[in-house]
Every structure is written in C-alpha cells, then in structure tokens.
Amino acid sequence: MQPLGASPWQQFSMRIIPAMRAFHVFFFLALAACTQFPELDGTVAPDLENADFPALVPLDTVRSISDPLVADPVATTETLNARVAALRARARALQSRPILDPATRARLRRGVS
C-alpha cells in the first residue's frame, strides 16, 4: 500500500527494506546453522560420570545454615578511616616528588628540541 504523493525513492525504499530485513534474518540463521559445536564427549571426569545427584533440601534449611553477615559499625568505620588516612598520606607523598627523574627529563628535552 503506497501513500498518496510518495516519491519514487520512498516507494522503492518501502519495497526494498522489508526484503533486506528478510534477507538478513535468513542470512544470520543460515550462518548460525553452519557453526561447529564443540565435542563434549569425555569432558566429564570418569568418577563423576556415574555419581548420584546431590540431595535437594528445602530453602528454609539452607537459610538457617548460613550465618547472617553482621558488620560491626565501629570497627568498619575505624578500618575505613585508617584506609582513608593511608591513601591521603600516599597521595601527599606522590605529589611531593617529581614525576620524571632528572635523567629522563633531560633525555626528553633533547628529543623535543
């Protein structure tokens, strides 16, 4: 169904775009069909090949076994404050020394000029 007053280019594109989409879908499906699947035989260890499946347990049992993670806010704050102080000291140390040693600086100046 062509809209009234459509230019020849619009008419062409309205016919060709669906055909191009169909071609690309077919092409990629055909490309996927050509893939080689890896050999999976022999990838399971012999002792596991005939092993029983693990027993399934109710979720409530699993939840009761795991200990809830409880963080001590005071210890966490102290640890983070110590890390912040160490990182700030490291930043001050890095800012106080030159990035380039004198020999490297001289070599770069010789290469630039």
PDB file of N, CA and C in Angstrom:
ATOM      1  N   MET A   1       0.843  -1.173   0.000  1.00  0.00           N
ATOM      2  CA  MET A   1       0.000   0.000   0.000  1.00  0.00           C
ATOM      3  C   MET A   1       0.887   1.234   0.000  1.00  0.00           C
ATOM      4  N   GLN A   2       0.848   1.992  -1.057  1.00  0.00           N
ATOM      5  CA  GLN A   2       1.683   3.170  -1.231  1.00  0.00           C
ATOM      6  C   GLN A   2       0.914   4.409  -0.762  1.00  0.00           C
ATOM      7  N   PRO A   3       1.563   5.289   0.007  1.00  0.00           N
ATOM      8  CA  PRO A   3       0.884   6.526   0.384  1.00  0.00           C
ATOM      9  C   PRO A   3       0.744   7.431  -0.829  1.00  0.00           C
ATOM     10  N   LEU A   4      -0.278   8.238  -0.799  1.00  0.00           N
ATOM     11  CA  LEU A   4      -0.505   9.160  -1.900  1.00  0.00           C
ATOM     12  C   LEU A   4       0.604  10.202  -1.932  1.00  0.00           C
ATOM     13  N   GLY A   5       1.106  10.482  -3.092  1.00  0.00           N
ATOM     14  CA  GLY A   5       2.125  11.501  -3.261  1.00  0.00           C
ATOM     15  C   GLY A   5       3.517  11.060  -2.837  1.00  0.00           C
ATOM     16  N   ALA A   6       3.760   9.754  -2.707  1.00  0.00           N
ATOM     17  CA  ALA A   6       5.080   9.287  -2.309  1.00  0.00           C
ATOM     18  C   ALA A   6       6.031   9.400  -3.494  1.00  0.00           C
ATOM     19  N   SER A   7       7.235   9.837  -3.209  1.00  0.00           N
ATOM     20  CA  SER A   7       8.227   9.968  -4.271  1.00  0.00           C
ATOM     21  C   SER A   7       8.681   8.580  -4.718  1.00  0.00           C
ATOM     22  N   PRO A   8       9.309   8.494  -5.888  1.00  0.00           N
ATOM     23  CA  PRO A   8       9.798   7.191  -6.352  1.00  0.00           C
ATOM     24  C   PRO A   8      10.779   6.559  -5.355  1.00  0.00           C
ATOM     25  N   TRP A   9      11.608   7.389  -4.713  1.00  0.00           N
ATOM     26  CA  TRP A   9      12.564   6.852  -3.740  1.00  0.00           C
ATOM     27  C   TRP A   9      11.833   6.255  -2.539  1.00  0.00           C
ATOM     28  N   GLN A  10      10.798   6.931  -2.051  1.00  0.00           N
ATOM     29  CA  GLN A  10      10.019   6.406  -0.928  1.00  0.00           C
ATOM     30  C   GLN A  10       9.320   5.105  -1.320  1.00  0.00           C
ATOM     31  N   GLN A  11       8.811   5.050  -2.527  1.00  0.00           N
ATOM     32  CA  GLN A  11       8.164   3.827  -2.986  1.00  0.00           C
ATOM     33  C   GLN A  11       9.174   2.674  -3.067  1.00  0.00           C
ATOM     34  N   PHE A  12      10.370   2.992  -3.577  1.00  0.00           N
ATOM     35  CA  PHE A  12      11.416   1.979  -3.681  1.00  0.00           C
ATOM     36  C   PHE A  12      11.824   1.484  -2.300  1.00  0.00           C
ATOM     37  N   SER A  13      12.041   2.432  -1.373  1.00  0.00           N
ATOM     38  CA  SER A  13      12.503   2.039  -0.044  1.00  0.00           C
ATOM     39  C   SER A  13      11.435   1.254   0.710  1.00  0.00           C
ATOM     40  N   MET A  14      10.173   1.537   0.451  1.00  0.00           N
ATOM     41  CA  MET A  14       9.107   0.799   1.127  1.00  0.00           C
ATOM     42  C   MET A  14       9.034  -0.643   0.632  1.00  0.00           C
ATOM     43  N   ARG A  15       9.532  -0.908  -0.565  1.00  0.00           N
ATOM     44  CA  ARG A  15       9.542  -2.271  -1.081  1.00  0.00           C
ATOM     45  C   ARG A  15      10.823  -2.991  -0.727  1.00  0.00           C
ATOM     46  N   ILE A  16      11.949  -2.286  -0.747  1.00  0.00           N
ATOM     47  CA  ILE A  16      13.237  -2.945  -0.598  1.00  0.00           C
ATOM     48  C   ILE A  16      13.608  -3.210   0.864  1.00  0.00           C
ATOM     49  N   ILE A  17      13.218  -2.335   1.781  1.00  0.00           N
ATOM     50  CA  ILE A  17      13.615  -2.501   3.185  1.00  0.00           C
ATOM     51  C   ILE A  17      13.066  -3.794   3.776  1.00  0.00           C
ATOM     52  N   PRO A  18      11.782  -4.142   3.605  1.00  0.00           N
ATOM     53  CA  PRO A  18      11.338  -5.444   4.137  1.00  0.00           C
ATOM     54  C   PRO A  18      12.077  -6.623   3.509  1.00  0.00           C
ATOM     55  N   ALA A  19      12.394  -6.518   2.219  1.00  0.00           N
ATOM     56  CA  ALA A  19      13.135  -7.596   1.564  1.00  0.00           C
ATOM     57  C   ALA A  19      14.544  -7.705   2.138  1.00  0.00           C
ATOM     58  N   MET A  20      15.174  -6.569   2.431  1.00  0.00           N
ATOM     59  CA  MET A  20      16.516  -6.584   3.017  1.00  0.00           C
ATOM     60  C   MET A  20      16.484  -7.182   4.418  1.00  0.00           C
ATOM     61  N   ARG A  21      15.450  -6.839   5.184  1.00  0.00           N
ATOM     62  CA  ARG A  21      15.342  -7.410   6.532  1.00  0.00           C
ATOM     63  C   ARG A  21      15.189  -8.921   6.458  1.00  0.00           C
ATOM     64  N   ALA A  22      14.331  -9.388   5.558  1.00  0.00           N
ATOM     65  CA  ALA A  22      14.130 -10.829   5.405  1.00  0.00           C
ATOM     66  C   ALA A  22      15.432 -11.509   4.986  1.00  0.00           C
ATOM     67  N   PHE A  23      16.177 -10.881   4.084  1.00  0.00           N
ATOM     68  CA  PHE A  23      17.452 -11.454   3.658  1.00  0.00           C
ATOM     69  C   PHE A  23      18.412 -11.557   4.828  1.00  0.00           C
ATOM     70  N   HIS A  24      18.512 -10.496   5.633  1.00  0.00           N
ATOM     71  CA  HIS A  24      19.448 -10.520   6.758  1.00  0.00           C
ATOM     72  C   HIS A  24      19.044 -11.564   7.798  1.00  0.00           C
ATOM     73  N   VAL A  25      17.764 -11.702   8.063  1.00  0.00           N
ATOM     74  CA  VAL A  25      17.317 -12.731   9.012  1.00  0.00           C
ATOM     75  C   VAL A  25      17.698 -14.110   8.477  1.00  0.00           C
ATOM     76  N   PHE A  26      17.408 -14.372   7.214  1.00  0.00           N
ATOM     77  CA  PHE A  26      17.763 -15.654   6.616  1.00  0.00           C
ATOM     78  C   PHE A  26      19.274 -15.872   6.636  1.00  0.00           C
ATOM     79  N   PHE A  27      20.039 -14.840   6.311  1.00  0.00           N
ATOM     80  CA  PHE A  27      21.493 -14.963   6.263  1.00  0.00           C
ATOM     81  C   PHE A  27      22.052 -15.328   7.631  1.00  0.00           C
ATOM     82  N   PHE A  28      21.618 -14.642   8.681  1.00  0.00           N
ATOM     83  CA  PHE A  28      22.162 -14.911  10.010  1.00  0.00           C
ATOM     84  C   PHE A  28      21.685 -16.250  10.561  1.00  0.00           C
ATOM     85  N   LEU A  29      20.474 -16.666  10.213  1.00  0.00           N
ATOM     86  CA  LEU A  29      20.042 -18.001  10.613  1.00  0.00           C
ATOM     87  C   LEU A  29      20.859 -19.072   9.900  1.00  0.00           C
ATOM     88  N   ALA A  30      21.130 -18.869   8.622  1.00  0.00           N
ATOM     89  CA  ALA A  30      21.955 -19.818   7.876  1.00  0.00           C
ATOM     90  C   ALA A  30      23.380 -19.830   8.409  1.00  0.00           C
ATOM     91  N   LEU A  31      23.886 -18.676   8.779  1.00  0.00           N
ATOM     92  CA  LEU A  31      25.237 -18.597   9.342  1.00  0.00           C
ATOM     93  C   LEU A  31      25.309 -19.329  10.671  1.00  0.00           C
ATOM     94  N   ALA A  32      24.293 -19.185  11.494  1.00  0.00           N
ATOM     95  CA  ALA A  32      24.266 -19.877  12.784  1.00  0.00           C
ATOM     96  C   ALA A  32      24.157 -21.383  12.588  1.00  0.00           C
ATOM     97  N   ALA A  33      23.489 -21.820  11.532  1.00  0.00           N
ATOM     98  CA  ALA A  33      23.353 -23.248  11.274  1.00  0.00           C
ATOM     99  C   ALA A  33      24.665 -23.872  10.835  1.00  0.00           C
ATOM    100  N   CYS A  34      25.597 -23.082  10.367  1.00  0.00           N
ATOM    101  CA  CYS A  34      26.869 -23.598   9.881  1.00  0.00           C
ATOM    102  C   CYS A  34      27.919 -23.744  10.978  1.00  0.00           C
ATOM    103  N   THR A  35      27.603 -23.350  12.190  1.00  0.00           N
ATOM    104  CA  THR A  35      28.598 -23.394  13.251  1.00  0.00           C
ATOM    105  C   THR A  35      28.902 -24.830  13.651  1.00  0.00           C
ATOM    106  N   GLN A  36      30.108 -25.058  14.127  1.00  0.00           N
ATOM    107  CA  GLN A  36      30.502 -26.377  14.595  1.00  0.00           C
ATOM    108  C   GLN A  36      30.413 -26.391  16.109  1.00  0.00           C
ATOM    109  N   PHE A  37      29.693 -27.359  16.621  1.00  0.00           N
ATOM    110  CA  PHE A  37      29.556 -27.467  18.062  1.00  0.00           C
ATOM    111  C   PHE A  37      30.769 -28.188  18.632  1.00  0.00           C
ATOM    112  N   PRO A  38      31.214 -27.785  19.818  1.00  0.00           N
ATOM    113  CA  PRO A  38      32.390 -28.442  20.407  1.00  0.00           C
ATOM    114  C   PRO A  38      32.057 -29.873  20.826  1.00  0.00           C
ATOM    115  N   GLU A  39      33.061 -30.704  20.805  1.00  0.00           N
ATOM    116  CA  GLU A  39      32.892 -32.084  21.246  1.00  0.00           C
ATOM    117  C   GLU A  39      32.820 -32.096  22.764  1.00  0.00           C
ATOM    118  N   LEU A  40      31.713 -32.574  23.290  1.00  0.00           N
ATOM    119  CA  LEU A  40      31.525 -32.596  24.737  1.00  0.00           C
ATOM    120  C   LEU A  40      31.719 -33.986  25.327  1.00  0.00           C
ATOM    121  N   ASP A  41      31.910 -34.976  24.481  1.00  0.00           N
ATOM    122  CA  ASP A  41      32.138 -36.327  24.986  1.00  0.00           C
ATOM    123  C   ASP A  41      33.493 -36.388  25.676  1.00  0.00           C
ATOM    124  N   GLY A  42      33.536 -36.997  26.820  1.00  0.00           N
ATOM    125  CA  GLY A  42      34.784 -37.153  27.545  1.00  0.00           C
ATOM    126  C   GLY A  42      35.184 -35.942  28.357  1.00  0.00           C
ATOM    127  N   THR A  43      34.322 -34.963  28.498  1.00  0.00           N
ATOM    128  CA  THR A  43      34.680 -33.783  29.291  1.00  0.00           C
ATOM    129  C   THR A  43      34.316 -33.946  30.758  1.00  0.00           C
ATOM    130  N   VAL A  44      33.517 -34.956  31.086  1.00  0.00           N
ATOM    131  CA  VAL A  44      33.152 -35.220  32.476  1.00  0.00           C
ATOM    132  C   VAL A  44      34.136 -36.241  33.021  1.00  0.00           C
ATOM    133  N   ALA A  45      34.628 -35.967  34.223  1.00  0.00           N
ATOM    134  CA  ALA A  45      35.588 -36.877  34.842  1.00  0.00           C
ATOM    135  C   ALA A  45      34.935 -38.246  35.045  1.00  0.00           C
ATOM    136  N   PRO A  46      35.686 -39.317  34.871  1.00  0.00           N
ATOM    137  CA  PRO A  46      35.099 -40.667  34.988  1.00  0.00           C
ATOM    138  C   PRO A  46      34.446 -40.933  36.353  1.00  0.00           C
ATOM    139  N   ASP A  47      35.012 -40.398  37.417  1.00  0.00           N
ATOM    140  CA  ASP A  47      34.432 -40.649  38.739  1.00  0.00           C
ATOM    141  C   ASP A  47      33.116 -39.896  38.925  1.00  0.00           C
ATOM    142  N   LEU A  48      32.875 -38.832  38.169  1.00  0.00           N
ATOM    143  CA  LEU A  48      31.633 -38.085  38.280  1.00  0.00           C
ATOM    144  C   LEU A  48      30.568 -38.557  37.298  1.00  0.00           C
ATOM    145  N   GLU A  49      30.981 -39.367  36.337  1.00  0.00           N
ATOM    146  CA  GLU A  49      30.060 -39.774  35.288  1.00  0.00           C
ATOM    147  C   GLU A  49      28.879 -40.573  35.832  1.00  0.00           C
ATOM    148  N   ASN A  50      29.125 -41.435  36.791  1.00  0.00           N
ATOM    149  CA  ASN A  50      28.056 -42.265  37.360  1.00  0.00           C
ATOM    150  C   ASN A  50      27.709 -41.853  38.780  1.00  0.00           C
ATOM    151  N   ALA A  51      28.087 -40.653  39.174  1.00  0.00           N
ATOM    152  CA  ALA A  51      27.816 -40.189  40.539  1.00  0.00           C
ATOM    153  C   ALA A  51      26.338 -39.854  40.691  1.00  0.00           C
ATOM    154  N   ASP A  52      25.855 -39.966  41.945  1.00  0.00           N
ATOM    155  CA  ASP A  52      24.471 -39.618  42.242  1.00  0.00           C
ATOM    156  C   ASP A  52      24.305 -38.107  42.222  1.00  0.00           C
ATOM    157  N   PHE A  53      23.086 -37.689  41.948  1.00  0.00           N
ATOM    158  CA  PHE A  53      22.777 -36.265  42.019  1.00  0.00           C
ATOM    159  C   PHE A  53      22.767 -35.828  43.476  1.00  0.00           C
ATOM    160  N   PRO A  54      23.112 -34.578  43.753  1.00  0.00           N
ATOM    161  CA  PRO A  54      23.067 -34.114  45.144  1.00  0.00           C
ATOM    162  C   PRO A  54      21.624 -34.088  45.654  1.00  0.00           C
ATOM    163  N   ALA A  55      21.500 -34.264  46.948  1.00  0.00           N
ATOM    164  CA  ALA A  55      20.172 -34.253  47.550  1.00  0.00           C
ATOM    165  C   ALA A  55      19.631 -32.834  47.575  1.00  0.00           C
ATOM    166  N   LEU A  56      18.347 -32.695  47.272  1.00  0.00           N
ATOM    167  CA  LEU A  56      17.706 -31.390  47.311  1.00  0.00           C
ATOM    168  C   LEU A  56      17.165 -31.154  48.714  1.00  0.00           C
ATOM    169  N   VAL A  57      17.405 -29.979  49.241  1.00  0.00           N
ATOM    170  CA  VAL A  57      16.926 -29.636  50.580  1.00  0.00           C
ATOM    171  C   VAL A  57      16.043 -28.409  50.472  1.00  0.00           C
ATOM    172  N   PRO A  58      15.116 -28.248  51.394  1.00  0.00           N
ATOM    173  CA  PRO A  58      14.259 -27.068  51.364  1.00  0.00           C
ATOM    174  C   PRO A  58      15.070 -25.792  51.552  1.00  0.00           C
ATOM    175  N   LEU A  59      14.572 -24.712  50.999  1.00  0.00           N
ATOM    176  CA  LEU A  59      15.276 -23.441  51.059  1.00  0.00           C
ATOM    177  C   LEU A  59      15.400 -22.920  52.487  1.00  0.00           C
ATOM    178  N   ASP A  60      14.408 -23.188  53.312  1.00  0.00           N
ATOM    179  CA  ASP A  60      14.480 -22.745  54.710  1.00  0.00           C
ATOM    180  C   ASP A  60      15.653 -23.388  55.434  1.00  0.00           C
ATOM    181  N   THR A  61      15.958 -24.629  55.106  1.00  0.00           N
ATOM    182  CA  THR A  61      17.102 -25.309  55.715  1.00  0.00           C
ATOM    183  C   THR A  61      18.408 -24.625  55.315  1.00  0.00           C
ATOM    184  N   VAL A  62      18.513 -24.270  54.061  1.00  0.00           N
ATOM    185  CA  VAL A  62      19.725 -23.603  53.582  1.00  0.00           C
ATOM    186  C   VAL A  62      19.871 -22.235  54.249  1.00  0.00           C
ATOM    187  N   ARG A  63      18.760 -21.524  54.377  1.00  0.00           N
ATOM    188  CA  ARG A  63      18.820 -20.203  55.012  1.00  0.00           C
ATOM    189  C   ARG A  63      19.202 -20.300  56.475  1.00  0.00           C
ATOM    190  N   SER A  64      18.752 -21.337  57.166  1.00  0.00           N
ATOM    191  CA  SER A  64      19.066 -21.457  58.590  1.00  0.00           C
ATOM    192  C   SER A  64      20.520 -21.854  58.804  1.00  0.00           C
ATOM    193  N   ILE A  65      21.121 -22.526  57.832  1.00  0.00           N
ATOM    194  CA  ILE A  65      22.524 -22.945  57.967  1.00  0.00           C
ATOM    195  C   ILE A  65      23.462 -21.754  57.849  1.00  0.00           C
ATOM    196  N   SER A  66      23.199 -20.855  56.923  1.00  0.00           N
ATOM    197  CA  SER A  66      24.109 -19.738  56.694  1.00  0.00           C
ATOM    198  C   SER A  66      23.949 -18.694  57.792  1.00  0.00           C
ATOM    199  N   ASP A  67      25.058 -18.227  58.276  1.00  0.00           N
ATOM    200  CA  ASP A  67      25.048 -17.188  59.303  1.00  0.00           C
ATOM    201  C   ASP A  67      24.834 -15.840  58.637  1.00  0.00           C
ATOM    202  N   PRO A  68      23.961 -15.029  59.190  1.00  0.00           N
ATOM    203  CA  PRO A  68      23.780 -13.698  58.598  1.00  0.00           C
ATOM    204  C   PRO A  68      25.034 -12.852  58.802  1.00  0.00           C
ATOM    205  N   LEU A  69      25.345 -12.062  57.825  1.00  0.00           N
ATOM    206  CA  LEU A  69      26.513 -11.202  57.877  1.00  0.00           C
ATOM    207  C   LEU A  69      26.165  -9.967  58.692  1.00  0.00           C
ATOM    208  N   VAL A  70      26.833  -9.845  59.831  1.00  0.00           N
ATOM    209  CA  VAL A  70      26.606  -8.698  60.700  1.00  0.00           C
ATOM    210  C   VAL A  70      27.938  -7.968  60.827  1.00  0.00           C
ATOM    211  N   ALA A  71      27.969  -6.746  60.376  1.00  0.00           N
ATOM    212  CA  ALA A  71      29.194  -5.953  60.442  1.00  0.00           C
ATOM    213  C   ALA A  71      29.150  -5.054  61.668  1.00  0.00           C
ATOM    214  N   ASP A  72      30.293  -4.938  62.306  1.00  0.00           N
ATOM    215  CA  ASP A  72      30.409  -4.045  63.451  1.00  0.00           C
ATOM    216  C   ASP A  72      30.631  -2.639  62.907  1.00  0.00           C
ATOM    217  N   PRO A  73      29.689  -1.720  63.116  1.00  0.00           N
ATOM    218  CA  PRO A  73      29.831  -0.390  62.521  1.00  0.00           C
ATOM    219  C   PRO A  73      31.037   0.369  63.040  1.00  0.00           C
ATOM    220  N   VAL A  74      31.404   0.181  64.287  1.00  0.00           N
ATOM    221  CA  VAL A  74      32.556   0.900  64.850  1.00  0.00           C
ATOM    222  C   VAL A  74      33.844   0.396  64.200  1.00  0.00           C
ATOM    223  N   ALA A  75      33.998  -0.930  64.120  1.00  0.00           N
ATOM    224  CA  ALA A  75      35.205  -1.488  63.511  1.00  0.00           C
ATOM    225  C   ALA A  75      35.283  -1.125  62.031  1.00  0.00           C
ATOM    226  N   THR A  76      34.151  -1.155  61.337  1.00  0.00           N
ATOM    227  CA  THR A  76      34.138  -0.809  59.922  1.00  0.00           C
ATOM    228  C   THR A  76      34.529   0.645  59.717  1.00  0.00           C
ATOM    229  N   THR A  77      34.001   1.532  60.554  1.00  0.00           N
ATOM    230  CA  THR A  77      34.346   2.951  60.457  1.00  0.00           C
ATOM    231  C   THR A  77      35.825   3.174  60.724  1.00  0.00           C
ATOM    232  N   GLU A  78      36.363   2.484  61.736  1.00  0.00           N
ATOM    233  CA  GLU A  78      37.794   2.632  62.051  1.00  0.00           C
ATOM    234  C   GLU A  78      38.651   2.116  60.902  1.00  0.00           C
ATOM    235  N   THR A  79      38.273   0.993  60.326  1.00  0.00           N
ATOM    236  CA  THR A  79      39.040   0.435  59.209  1.00  0.00           C
ATOM    237  C   THR A  79      39.010   1.372  58.010  1.00  0.00           C
ATOM    238  N   LEU A  80      37.836   1.907  57.693  1.00  0.00           N
ATOM    239  CA  LEU A  80      37.734   2.826  56.558  1.00  0.00           C
ATOM    240  C   LEU A  80      38.500   4.115  56.815  1.00  0.00           C
ATOM    241  N   ASN A  81      38.427   4.646  58.036  1.00  0.00           N
ATOM    242  CA  ASN A  81      39.181   5.862  58.355  1.00  0.00           C
ATOM    243  C   ASN A  81      40.679   5.628  58.241  1.00  0.00           C
ATOM    244  N   ALA A  82      41.150   4.450  58.667  1.00  0.00           N
ATOM    245  CA  ALA A  82      42.576   4.126  58.533  1.00  0.00           C
ATOM    246  C   ALA A  82      42.976   4.043  57.065  1.00  0.00           C
ATOM    247  N   ARG A  83      42.122   3.440  56.238  1.00  0.00           N
ATOM    248  CA  ARG A  83      42.413   3.373  54.804  1.00  0.00           C
ATOM    249  C   ARG A  83      42.455   4.748  54.165  1.00  0.00           C
ATOM    250  N   VAL A  84      41.499   5.606  54.553  1.00  0.00           N
ATOM    251  CA  VAL A  84      41.460   6.967  54.016  1.00  0.00           C
ATOM    252  C   VAL A  84      42.733   7.710  54.393  1.00  0.00           C
ATOM    253  N   ALA A  85      43.156   7.589  55.643  1.00  0.00           N
ATOM    254  CA  ALA A  85      44.375   8.274  56.088  1.00  0.00           C
ATOM    255  C   ALA A  85      45.594   7.757  55.331  1.00  0.00           C
ATOM    256  N   ALA A  86      45.680   6.441  55.144  1.00  0.00           N
ATOM    257  CA  ALA A  86      46.827   5.876  54.424  1.00  0.00           C
ATOM    258  C   ALA A  86      46.831   6.335  52.969  1.00  0.00           C
ATOM    259  N   LEU A  87      45.658   6.385  52.332  1.00  0.00           N
ATOM    260  CA  LEU A  87      45.602   6.835  50.940  1.00  0.00           C
ATOM    261  C   LEU A  87      45.934   8.317  50.804  1.00  0.00           C
ATOM    262  N   ARG A  88      45.491   9.122  51.756  1.00  0.00           N
ATOM    263  CA  ARG A  88      45.834  10.539  51.711  1.00  0.00           C
ATOM    264  C   ARG A  88      47.323  10.763  51.917  1.00  0.00           C
ATOM    265  N   ALA A  89      47.939   9.986  52.817  1.00  0.00           N
ATOM    266  CA  ALA A  89      49.392  10.093  53.021  1.00  0.00           C
ATOM    267  C   ALA A  89      50.132   9.674  51.764  1.00  0.00           C
ATOM    268  N   ARG A  90      49.660   8.634  51.114  1.00  0.00           N
ATOM    269  CA  ARG A  90      50.289   8.185  49.874  1.00  0.00           C
ATOM    270  C   ARG A  90      50.149   9.243  48.784  1.00  0.00           C
ATOM    271  N   ALA A  91      48.986   9.884  48.707  1.00  0.00           N
ATOM    272  CA  ALA A  91      48.777  10.942  47.711  1.00  0.00           C
ATOM    273  C   ALA A  91      49.706  12.119  47.976  1.00  0.00           C
ATOM    274  N   ARG A  92      49.859  12.501  49.240  1.00  0.00           N
ATOM    275  CA  ARG A  92      50.787  13.605  49.561  1.00  0.00           C
ATOM    276  C   ARG A  92      52.206  13.240  49.175  1.00  0.00           C
ATOM    277  N   ALA A  93      52.619  12.006  49.437  1.00  0.00           N
ATOM    278  CA  ALA A  93      53.973  11.568  49.080  1.00  0.00           C
ATOM    279  C   ALA A  93      54.177  11.591  47.569  1.00  0.00           C
ATOM    280  N   LEU A  94      53.164  11.170  46.823  1.00  0.00           N
ATOM    281  CA  LEU A  94      53.292  11.175  45.368  1.00  0.00           C
ATOM    282  C   LEU A  94      53.303  12.591  44.801  1.00  0.00           C
ATOM    283  N   GLN A  95      52.571  13.516  45.424  1.00  0.00           N
ATOM    284  CA  GLN A  95      52.524  14.889  44.927  1.00  0.00           C
ATOM    285  C   GLN A  95      53.798  15.653  45.252  1.00  0.00           C
ATOM    286  N   SER A  96      54.511  15.233  46.291  1.00  0.00           N
ATOM    287  CA  SER A  96      55.697  15.988  46.704  1.00  0.00           C
ATOM    288  C   SER A  96      56.933  15.630  45.889  1.00  0.00           C
ATOM    289  N   ARG A  97      56.931  14.534  45.179  1.00  0.00           N
ATOM    290  CA  ARG A  97      58.119  14.167  44.396  1.00  0.00           C
ATOM    291  C   ARG A  97      57.866  14.414  42.913  1.00  0.00           C
ATOM    292  N   PRO A  98      58.920  14.663  42.152  1.00  0.00           N
ATOM    293  CA  PRO A  98      58.745  14.929  40.716  1.00  0.00           C
ATOM    294  C   PRO A  98      58.344  13.652  39.967  1.00  0.00           C
ATOM    295  N   ILE A  99      57.619  13.851  38.908  1.00  0.00           N
ATOM    296  CA  ILE A  99      57.159  12.708  38.120  1.00  0.00           C
ATOM    297  C   ILE A  99      58.324  12.091  37.351  1.00  0.00           C
ATOM    298  N   LEU A 100      59.163  12.932  36.780  1.00  0.00           N
ATOM    299  CA  LEU A 100      60.306  12.469  35.999  1.00  0.00           C
ATOM    300  C   LEU A 100      61.592  12.707  36.767  1.00  0.00           C
ATOM    301  N   ASP A 101      62.483  11.729  36.726  1.00  0.00           N
ATOM    302  CA  ASP A 101      63.799  11.939  37.325  1.00  0.00           C
ATOM    303  C   ASP A 101      64.607  12.839  36.387  1.00  0.00           C
ATOM    304  N   PRO A 102      65.689  13.480  36.890  1.00  0.00           N
ATOM    305  CA  PRO A 102      66.447  14.430  36.062  1.00  0.00           C
ATOM    306  C   PRO A 102      66.989  13.830  34.759  1.00  0.00           C
ATOM    307  N   ALA A 103      67.434  12.594  34.777  1.00  0.00           N
ATOM    308  CA  ALA A 103      67.985  11.988  33.561  1.00  0.00           C
ATOM    309  C   ALA A 103      66.897  11.828  32.489  1.00  0.00           C
ATOM    310  N   THR A 104      65.723  11.383  32.879  1.00  0.00           N
ATOM    311  CA  THR A 104      64.625  11.215  31.920  1.00  0.00           C
ATOM    312  C   THR A 104      64.160  12.563  31.395  1.00  0.00           C
ATOM    313  N   ARG A 105      64.083  13.551  32.274  1.00  0.00           N
ATOM    314  CA  ARG A 105      63.672  14.897  31.858  1.00  0.00           C
ATOM    315  C   ARG A 105      64.656  15.460  30.830  1.00  0.00           C
ATOM    316  N   ALA A 106      65.973  15.268  31.060  1.00  0.00           N
ATOM    317  CA  ALA A 106      66.976  15.760  30.119  1.00  0.00           C
ATOM    318  C   ALA A 106      66.877  15.015  28.780  1.00  0.00           C
ATOM    319  N   ARG A 107      66.657  13.713  28.822  1.00  0.00           N
ATOM    320  CA  ARG A 107      66.533  12.930  27.583  1.00  0.00           C
ATOM    321  C   ARG A 107      65.313  13.382  26.783  1.00  0.00           C
ATOM    322  N   LEU A 108      64.195  13.666  27.454  1.00  0.00           N
ATOM    323  CA  LEU A 108      63.009  14.122  26.743  1.00  0.00           C
ATOM    324  C   LEU A 108      63.219  15.511  26.148  1.00  0.00           C
ATOM    325  N   ARG A 109      63.899  16.372  26.873  1.00  0.00           N
ATOM    326  CA  ARG A 109      64.167  17.709  26.325  1.00  0.00           C
ATOM    327  C   ARG A 109      65.064  17.652  25.110  1.00  0.00           C
ATOM    328  N   ARG A 110      66.054  16.756  25.129  1.00  0.00           N
ATOM    329  CA  ARG A 110      66.908  16.602  23.955  1.00  0.00           C
ATOM    330  C   ARG A 110      66.119  16.102  22.758  1.00  0.00           C
ATOM    331  N   GLY A 111      65.139  15.222  22.997  1.00  0.00           N
ATOM    332  CA  GLY A 111      64.359  14.659  21.899  1.00  0.00           C
ATOM    333  C   GLY A 111      63.370  15.656  21.344  1.00  0.00           C
ATOM    334  N   VAL A 112      62.857  16.573  22.176  1.00  0.00           N
ATOM    335  CA  VAL A 112      61.853  17.518  21.736  1.00  0.00           C
ATOM    336  C   VAL A 112      62.498  18.670  20.981  1.00  0.00           C
ATOM    337  N   SER A 113      63.603  19.168  21.469  1.00  0.00           N
ATOM    338  CA  SER A 113      64.205  20.340  20.812  1.00  0.00           C
ATOM    339  C   SER A 113      65.161  19.986  19.719  1.00  0.00           C
TER     340      SER A 113
END
